[in-house]
Short mmCIF file of C-alpha atoms in Angstrom, two decimals:
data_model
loop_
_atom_site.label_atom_id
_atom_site.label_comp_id
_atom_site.label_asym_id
_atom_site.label_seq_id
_atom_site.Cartn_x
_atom_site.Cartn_y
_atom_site.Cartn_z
CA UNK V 109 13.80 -13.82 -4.11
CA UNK V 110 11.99 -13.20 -7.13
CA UNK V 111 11.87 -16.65 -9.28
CA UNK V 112 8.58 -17.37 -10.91
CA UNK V 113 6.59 -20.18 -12.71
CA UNK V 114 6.40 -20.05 -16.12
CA UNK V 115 3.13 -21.85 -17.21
CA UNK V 116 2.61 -22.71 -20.58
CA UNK V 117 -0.70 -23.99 -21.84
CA UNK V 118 -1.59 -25.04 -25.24
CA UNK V 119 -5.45 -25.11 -26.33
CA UNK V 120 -7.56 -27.10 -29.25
CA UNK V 121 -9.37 -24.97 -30.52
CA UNK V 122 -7.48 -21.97 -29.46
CA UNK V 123 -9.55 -18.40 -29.86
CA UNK V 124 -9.15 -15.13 -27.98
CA UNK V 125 -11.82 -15.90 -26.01
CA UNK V 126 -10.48 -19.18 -24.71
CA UNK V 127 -7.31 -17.56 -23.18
CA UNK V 128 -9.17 -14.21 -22.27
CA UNK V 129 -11.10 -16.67 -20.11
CA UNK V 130 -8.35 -19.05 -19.03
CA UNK V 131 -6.34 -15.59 -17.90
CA UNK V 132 -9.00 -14.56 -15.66
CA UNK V 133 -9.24 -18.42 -13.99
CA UNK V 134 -5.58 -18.17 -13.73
CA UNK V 135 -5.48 -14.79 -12.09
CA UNK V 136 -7.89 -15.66 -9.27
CA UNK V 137 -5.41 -18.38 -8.92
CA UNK V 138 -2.39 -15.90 -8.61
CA UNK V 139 -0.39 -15.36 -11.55
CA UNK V 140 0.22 -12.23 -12.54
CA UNK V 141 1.36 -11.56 -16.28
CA UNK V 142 -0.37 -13.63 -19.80
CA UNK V 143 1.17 -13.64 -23.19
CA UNK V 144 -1.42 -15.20 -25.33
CA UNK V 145 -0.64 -16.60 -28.88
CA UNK V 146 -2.65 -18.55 -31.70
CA UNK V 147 -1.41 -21.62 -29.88
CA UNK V 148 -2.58 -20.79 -26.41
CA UNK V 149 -1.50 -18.69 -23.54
CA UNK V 150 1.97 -18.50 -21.31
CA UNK V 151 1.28 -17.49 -17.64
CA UNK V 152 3.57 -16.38 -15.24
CA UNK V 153 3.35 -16.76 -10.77
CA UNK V 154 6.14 -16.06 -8.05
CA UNK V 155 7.19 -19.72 -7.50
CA UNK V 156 6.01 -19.54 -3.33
CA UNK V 157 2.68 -18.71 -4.84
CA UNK V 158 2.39 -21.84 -7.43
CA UNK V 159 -0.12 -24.81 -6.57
CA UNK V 160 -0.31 -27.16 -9.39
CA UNK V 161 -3.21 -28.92 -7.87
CA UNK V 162 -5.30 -25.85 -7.93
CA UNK V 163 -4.04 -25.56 -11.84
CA UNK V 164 -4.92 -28.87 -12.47
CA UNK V 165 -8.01 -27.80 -11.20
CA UNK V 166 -8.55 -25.04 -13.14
CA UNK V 167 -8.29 -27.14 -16.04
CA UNK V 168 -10.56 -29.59 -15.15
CA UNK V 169 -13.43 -26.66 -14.54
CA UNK V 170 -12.54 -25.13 -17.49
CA UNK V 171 -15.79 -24.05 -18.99
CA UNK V 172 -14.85 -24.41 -22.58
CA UNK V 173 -14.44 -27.13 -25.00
CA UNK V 174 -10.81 -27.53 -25.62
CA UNK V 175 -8.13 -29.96 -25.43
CA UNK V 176 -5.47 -29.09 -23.09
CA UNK V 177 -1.40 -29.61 -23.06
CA UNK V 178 0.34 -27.82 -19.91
CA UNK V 179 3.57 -27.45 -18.67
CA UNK V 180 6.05 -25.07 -16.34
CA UNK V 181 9.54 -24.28 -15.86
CA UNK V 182 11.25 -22.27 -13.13
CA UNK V 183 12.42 -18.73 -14.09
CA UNK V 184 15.63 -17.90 -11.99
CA UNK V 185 15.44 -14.07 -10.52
CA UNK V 186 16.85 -11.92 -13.20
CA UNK V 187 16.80 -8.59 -14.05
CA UNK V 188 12.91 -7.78 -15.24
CA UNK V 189 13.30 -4.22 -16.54
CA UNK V 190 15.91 -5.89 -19.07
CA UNK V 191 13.48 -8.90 -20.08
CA UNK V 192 10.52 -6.14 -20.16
CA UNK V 193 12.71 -3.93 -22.75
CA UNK V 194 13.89 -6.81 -24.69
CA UNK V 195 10.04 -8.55 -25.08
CA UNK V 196 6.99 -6.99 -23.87
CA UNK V 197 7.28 -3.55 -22.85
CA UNK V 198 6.63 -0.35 -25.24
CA UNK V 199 5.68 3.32 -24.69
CA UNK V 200 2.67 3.56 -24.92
CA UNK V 201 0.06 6.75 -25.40
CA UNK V 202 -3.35 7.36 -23.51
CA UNK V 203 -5.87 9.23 -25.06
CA UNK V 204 -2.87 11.96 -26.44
CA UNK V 205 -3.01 13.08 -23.20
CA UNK V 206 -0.57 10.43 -20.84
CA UNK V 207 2.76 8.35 -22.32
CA UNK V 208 4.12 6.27 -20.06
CA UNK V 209 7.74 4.45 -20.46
CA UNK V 210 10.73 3.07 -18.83
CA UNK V 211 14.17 4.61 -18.32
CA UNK V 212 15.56 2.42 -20.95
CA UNK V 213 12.66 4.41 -23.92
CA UNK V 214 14.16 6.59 -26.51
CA UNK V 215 12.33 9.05 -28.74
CA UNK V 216 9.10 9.05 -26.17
CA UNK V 217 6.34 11.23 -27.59
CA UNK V 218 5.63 14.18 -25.82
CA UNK V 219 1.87 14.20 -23.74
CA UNK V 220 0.87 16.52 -20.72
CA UNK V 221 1.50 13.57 -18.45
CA UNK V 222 5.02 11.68 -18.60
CA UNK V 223 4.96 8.54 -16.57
CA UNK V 224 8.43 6.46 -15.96
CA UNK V 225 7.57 3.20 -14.86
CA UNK V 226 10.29 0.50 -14.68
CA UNK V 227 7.99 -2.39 -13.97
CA UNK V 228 10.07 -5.35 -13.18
CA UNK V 229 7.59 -8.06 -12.91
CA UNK V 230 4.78 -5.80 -11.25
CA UNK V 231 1.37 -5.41 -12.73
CA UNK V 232 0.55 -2.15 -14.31
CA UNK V 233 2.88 -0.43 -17.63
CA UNK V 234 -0.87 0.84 -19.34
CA UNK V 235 -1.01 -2.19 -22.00
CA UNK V 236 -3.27 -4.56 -20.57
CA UNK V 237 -7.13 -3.29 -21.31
CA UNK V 238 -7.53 -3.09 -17.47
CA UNK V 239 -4.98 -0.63 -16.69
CA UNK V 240 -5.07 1.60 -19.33
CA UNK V 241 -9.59 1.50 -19.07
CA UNK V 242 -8.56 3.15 -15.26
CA UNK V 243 -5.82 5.36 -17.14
CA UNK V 244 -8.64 6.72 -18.85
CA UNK V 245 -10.66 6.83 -16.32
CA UNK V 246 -8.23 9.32 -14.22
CA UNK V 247 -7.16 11.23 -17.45
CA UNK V 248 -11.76 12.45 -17.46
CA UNK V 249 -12.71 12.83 -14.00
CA UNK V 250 -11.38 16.05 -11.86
CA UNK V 251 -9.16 14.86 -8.98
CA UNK V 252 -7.78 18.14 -7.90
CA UNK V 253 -8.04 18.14 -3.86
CA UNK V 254 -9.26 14.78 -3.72
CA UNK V 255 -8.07 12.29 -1.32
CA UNK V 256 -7.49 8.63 -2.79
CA UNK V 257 -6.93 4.99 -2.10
CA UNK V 258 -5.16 3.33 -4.91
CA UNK V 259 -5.82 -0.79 -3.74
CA UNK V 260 -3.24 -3.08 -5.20
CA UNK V 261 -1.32 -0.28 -6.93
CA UNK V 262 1.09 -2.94 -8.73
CA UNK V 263 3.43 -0.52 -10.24
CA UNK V 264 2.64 2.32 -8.23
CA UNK V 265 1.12 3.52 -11.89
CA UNK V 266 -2.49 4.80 -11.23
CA UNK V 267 -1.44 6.23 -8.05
CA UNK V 268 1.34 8.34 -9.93
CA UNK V 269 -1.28 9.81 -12.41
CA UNK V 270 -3.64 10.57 -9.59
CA UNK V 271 -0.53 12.40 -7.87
CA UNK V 272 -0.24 14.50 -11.47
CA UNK V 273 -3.80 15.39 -11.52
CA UNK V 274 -3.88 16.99 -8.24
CA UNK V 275 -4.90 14.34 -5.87
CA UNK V 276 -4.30 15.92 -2.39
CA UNK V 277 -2.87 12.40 -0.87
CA UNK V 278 -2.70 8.93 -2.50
CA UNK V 279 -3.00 6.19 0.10
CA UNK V 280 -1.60 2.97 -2.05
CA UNK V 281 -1.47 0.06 -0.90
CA UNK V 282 0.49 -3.49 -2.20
CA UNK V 283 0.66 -6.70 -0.62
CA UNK V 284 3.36 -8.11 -2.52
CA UNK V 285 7.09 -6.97 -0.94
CA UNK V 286 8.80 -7.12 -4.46
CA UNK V 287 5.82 -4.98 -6.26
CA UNK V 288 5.82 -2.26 -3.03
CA UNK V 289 9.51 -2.01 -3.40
CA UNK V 290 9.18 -1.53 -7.17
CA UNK V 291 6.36 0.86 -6.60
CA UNK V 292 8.70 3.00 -4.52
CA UNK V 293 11.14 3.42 -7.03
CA UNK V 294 8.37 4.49 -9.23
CA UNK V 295 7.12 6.37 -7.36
CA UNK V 296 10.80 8.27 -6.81
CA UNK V 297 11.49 8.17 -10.39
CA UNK V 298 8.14 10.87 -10.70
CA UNK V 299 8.89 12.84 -7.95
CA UNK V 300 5.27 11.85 -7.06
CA UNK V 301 5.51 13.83 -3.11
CA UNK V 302 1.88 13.30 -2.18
CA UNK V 303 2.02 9.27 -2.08
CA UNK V 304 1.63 7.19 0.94
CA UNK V 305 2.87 3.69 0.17
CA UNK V 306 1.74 0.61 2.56
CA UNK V 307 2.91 -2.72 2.74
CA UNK V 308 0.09 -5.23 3.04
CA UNK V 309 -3.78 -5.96 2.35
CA UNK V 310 -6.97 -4.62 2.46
CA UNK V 311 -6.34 -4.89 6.37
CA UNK V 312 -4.18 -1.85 5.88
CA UNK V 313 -7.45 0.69 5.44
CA UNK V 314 -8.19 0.11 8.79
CA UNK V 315 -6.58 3.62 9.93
CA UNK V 316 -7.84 5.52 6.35
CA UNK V 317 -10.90 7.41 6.03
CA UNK V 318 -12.90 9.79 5.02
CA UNK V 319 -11.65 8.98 1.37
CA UNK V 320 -13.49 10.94 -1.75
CA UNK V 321 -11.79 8.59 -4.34
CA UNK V 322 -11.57 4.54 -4.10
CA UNK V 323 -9.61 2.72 -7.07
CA UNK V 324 -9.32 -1.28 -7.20
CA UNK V 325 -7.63 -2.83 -10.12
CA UNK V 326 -7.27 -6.65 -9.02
CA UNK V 327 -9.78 -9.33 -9.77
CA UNK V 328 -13.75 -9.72 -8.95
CA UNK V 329 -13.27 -12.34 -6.54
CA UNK V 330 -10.57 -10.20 -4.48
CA UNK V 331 -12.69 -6.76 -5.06
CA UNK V 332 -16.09 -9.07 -3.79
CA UNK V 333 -14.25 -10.43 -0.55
CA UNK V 334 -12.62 -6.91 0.70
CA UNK V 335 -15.44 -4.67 -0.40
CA UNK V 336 -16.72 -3.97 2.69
CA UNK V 337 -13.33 -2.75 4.17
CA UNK V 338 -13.34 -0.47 0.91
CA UNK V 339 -16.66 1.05 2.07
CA UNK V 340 -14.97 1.81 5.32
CA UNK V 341 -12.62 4.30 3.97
CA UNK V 342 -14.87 6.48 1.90
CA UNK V 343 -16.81 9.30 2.42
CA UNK V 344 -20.72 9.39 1.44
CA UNK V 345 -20.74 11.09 -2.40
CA UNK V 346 -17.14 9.05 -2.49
CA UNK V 347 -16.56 7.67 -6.63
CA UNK V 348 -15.17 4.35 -6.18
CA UNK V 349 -13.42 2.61 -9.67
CA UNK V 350 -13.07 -0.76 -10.08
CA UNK V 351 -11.57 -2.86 -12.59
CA UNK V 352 -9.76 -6.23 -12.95
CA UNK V 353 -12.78 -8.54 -14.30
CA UNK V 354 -14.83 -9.13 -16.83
CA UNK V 355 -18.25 -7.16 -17.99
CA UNK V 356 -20.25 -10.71 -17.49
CA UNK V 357 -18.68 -10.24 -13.70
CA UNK V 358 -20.13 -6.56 -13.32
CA UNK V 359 -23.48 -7.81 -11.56
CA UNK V 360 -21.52 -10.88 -9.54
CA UNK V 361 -19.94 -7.58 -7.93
CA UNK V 362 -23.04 -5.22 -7.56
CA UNK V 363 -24.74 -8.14 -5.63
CA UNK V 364 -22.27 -7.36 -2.99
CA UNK V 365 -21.86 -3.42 -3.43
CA UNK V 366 -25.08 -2.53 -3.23
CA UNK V 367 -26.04 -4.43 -0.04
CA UNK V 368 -23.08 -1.80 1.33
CA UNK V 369 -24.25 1.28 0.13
CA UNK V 370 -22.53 1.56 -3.52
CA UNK V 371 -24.54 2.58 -6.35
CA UNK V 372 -23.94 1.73 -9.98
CA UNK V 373 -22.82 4.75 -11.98
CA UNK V 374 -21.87 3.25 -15.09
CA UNK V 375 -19.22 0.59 -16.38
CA UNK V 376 -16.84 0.82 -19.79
CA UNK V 377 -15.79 -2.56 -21.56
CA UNK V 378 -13.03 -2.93 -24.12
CA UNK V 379 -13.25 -5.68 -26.90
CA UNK V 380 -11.96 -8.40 -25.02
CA UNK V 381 -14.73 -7.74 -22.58
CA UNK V 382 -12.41 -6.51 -19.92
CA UNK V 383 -14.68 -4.05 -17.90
CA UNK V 384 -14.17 -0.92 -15.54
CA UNK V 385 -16.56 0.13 -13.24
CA UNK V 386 -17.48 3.18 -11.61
CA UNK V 387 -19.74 3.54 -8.64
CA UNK V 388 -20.71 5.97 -6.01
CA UNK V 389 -20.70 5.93 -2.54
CA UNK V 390 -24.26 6.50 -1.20
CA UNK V 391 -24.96 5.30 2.30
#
């Protein structure tokens, strides 16, 4: 099954920073995708997921003026690459170096790095500021030999970049069923042979160690409750990247990560404030 929720809520006043904040309530709540507009924001969660109490909620704390109108409908399971062509997704470059597009792109500009992702409804094509501030990340740092963990890998897109720089193994992990199945067929569609995908949370790292690169891309209050099995995995010296949160959440985060051993390297923030943060393991 793959039906979602489509959320649509309508704000007075209505600036970017009202639905970049709104976005981030709504992700700790579980849904996944935002299209915002100069009218407010449309939100989208698998339908098993979707607790309107705890929207309610997240209405009621918002911490904002604004006047609020909400309302949902049920999507019906469909085919996402088609309603990702038709409305949302574009090839898109990173840095001249990285394009990534679906199987459905024409005319894709050439870069050293050519990334097919058909993303269905999983997180993770490179538009949203989170993403592409890891891309970036990846695309400057030296991964050749190193062995990585690539938490929540959505689309399977960060670990498939890794795989292309060299990354001796990829350990990525997805608890979702429909994003690990999509992740596999991205993973297939780049011939990526070094990845190891697991179904299932950060309970999964148990068995992995000894890991030189950690990356996180999911939200602060995820990242802040399954830190210390991330610490587990790595290797002293290890970089760990995360990402997923705002720069205002950056020392919410190093309260936890430096009781465990993590160090603050340094952090990069985009204009909507959306933050990625790079540490390094130092026990």
């Amino acid at each position: 099954m793959n039906d979602y929720i489509e959320a649509r809520f309508s704000l007075s006043p209505c600036t970017e920073t009202h639905t970049d904040i709104l976005a981030s309530l709504l992700a700790d709540e579980g849904f996944e995708s935002f299209v915002p507009d100069s009218e407010g924001l449309t939100a989208y969660i698998k339908k098993e997921d979707y607790d309107p109490e705890r929207v309610k909620q997240v209405i009621v704390d918002f911490p904002m003026e604004a006047d609020f109108s909400y309302s949902f409908k049920i999507v019906e399971g469909r085919d996402w690459n088609a309603e990702w062509e038709k409305n949302y997704f574009k090839p898109i470059v990173i840095d001249d170096l990285c394009v990534i597009h679906s199987t459905f792109h024409r005319d894709i500009p050439e870069c050293r790095y050519d990334i097919v992702i058909d993303p269905k409804m999983a997180f993770g094509t490179g538009h949203h500021a989170t993403t592409s501030l890891m891309l970036r990340r990846l695309l400057s740092m030296e991964l050749s030999g190193l062995k990585v963990v690539d938490m929540g890998t959505g689309t399977g897109i960060l670990a498939i970049l890794a795989a292309m720089r060299g990354a001796a193994s990829i350990d990525a992990i997805e608890i979702d069923e429909f994003a690990y199945t999509n992740a596999i067929e991205n993973v297939r569609l780049n011939e990526a042979q070094n990845i190891s995908l697991h179904l299932g949370d950060a309970s999964t790292l148990a068995t992995i160690r000894d890991i030189d690169l950690f990356i996180a891309n999911i939200n602060r209050n995820i990242i802040t409750a399954d830190l210390p099995a991330y610490v587990d995995t790595l290797s002293p010296g290890a970089t760990m990247l995360l990402s997923g949160f705002y720069e205002e959440d950056v020392p919410v985060i190093m309260k936890t990560a430096e009781i465990l051993g993590l160090k603050y390297v340094d952090h990069t923030t985009v204009q909507d404030r959306w933050t990625s943060l790079r540490l390094v393991f130092q026990p």
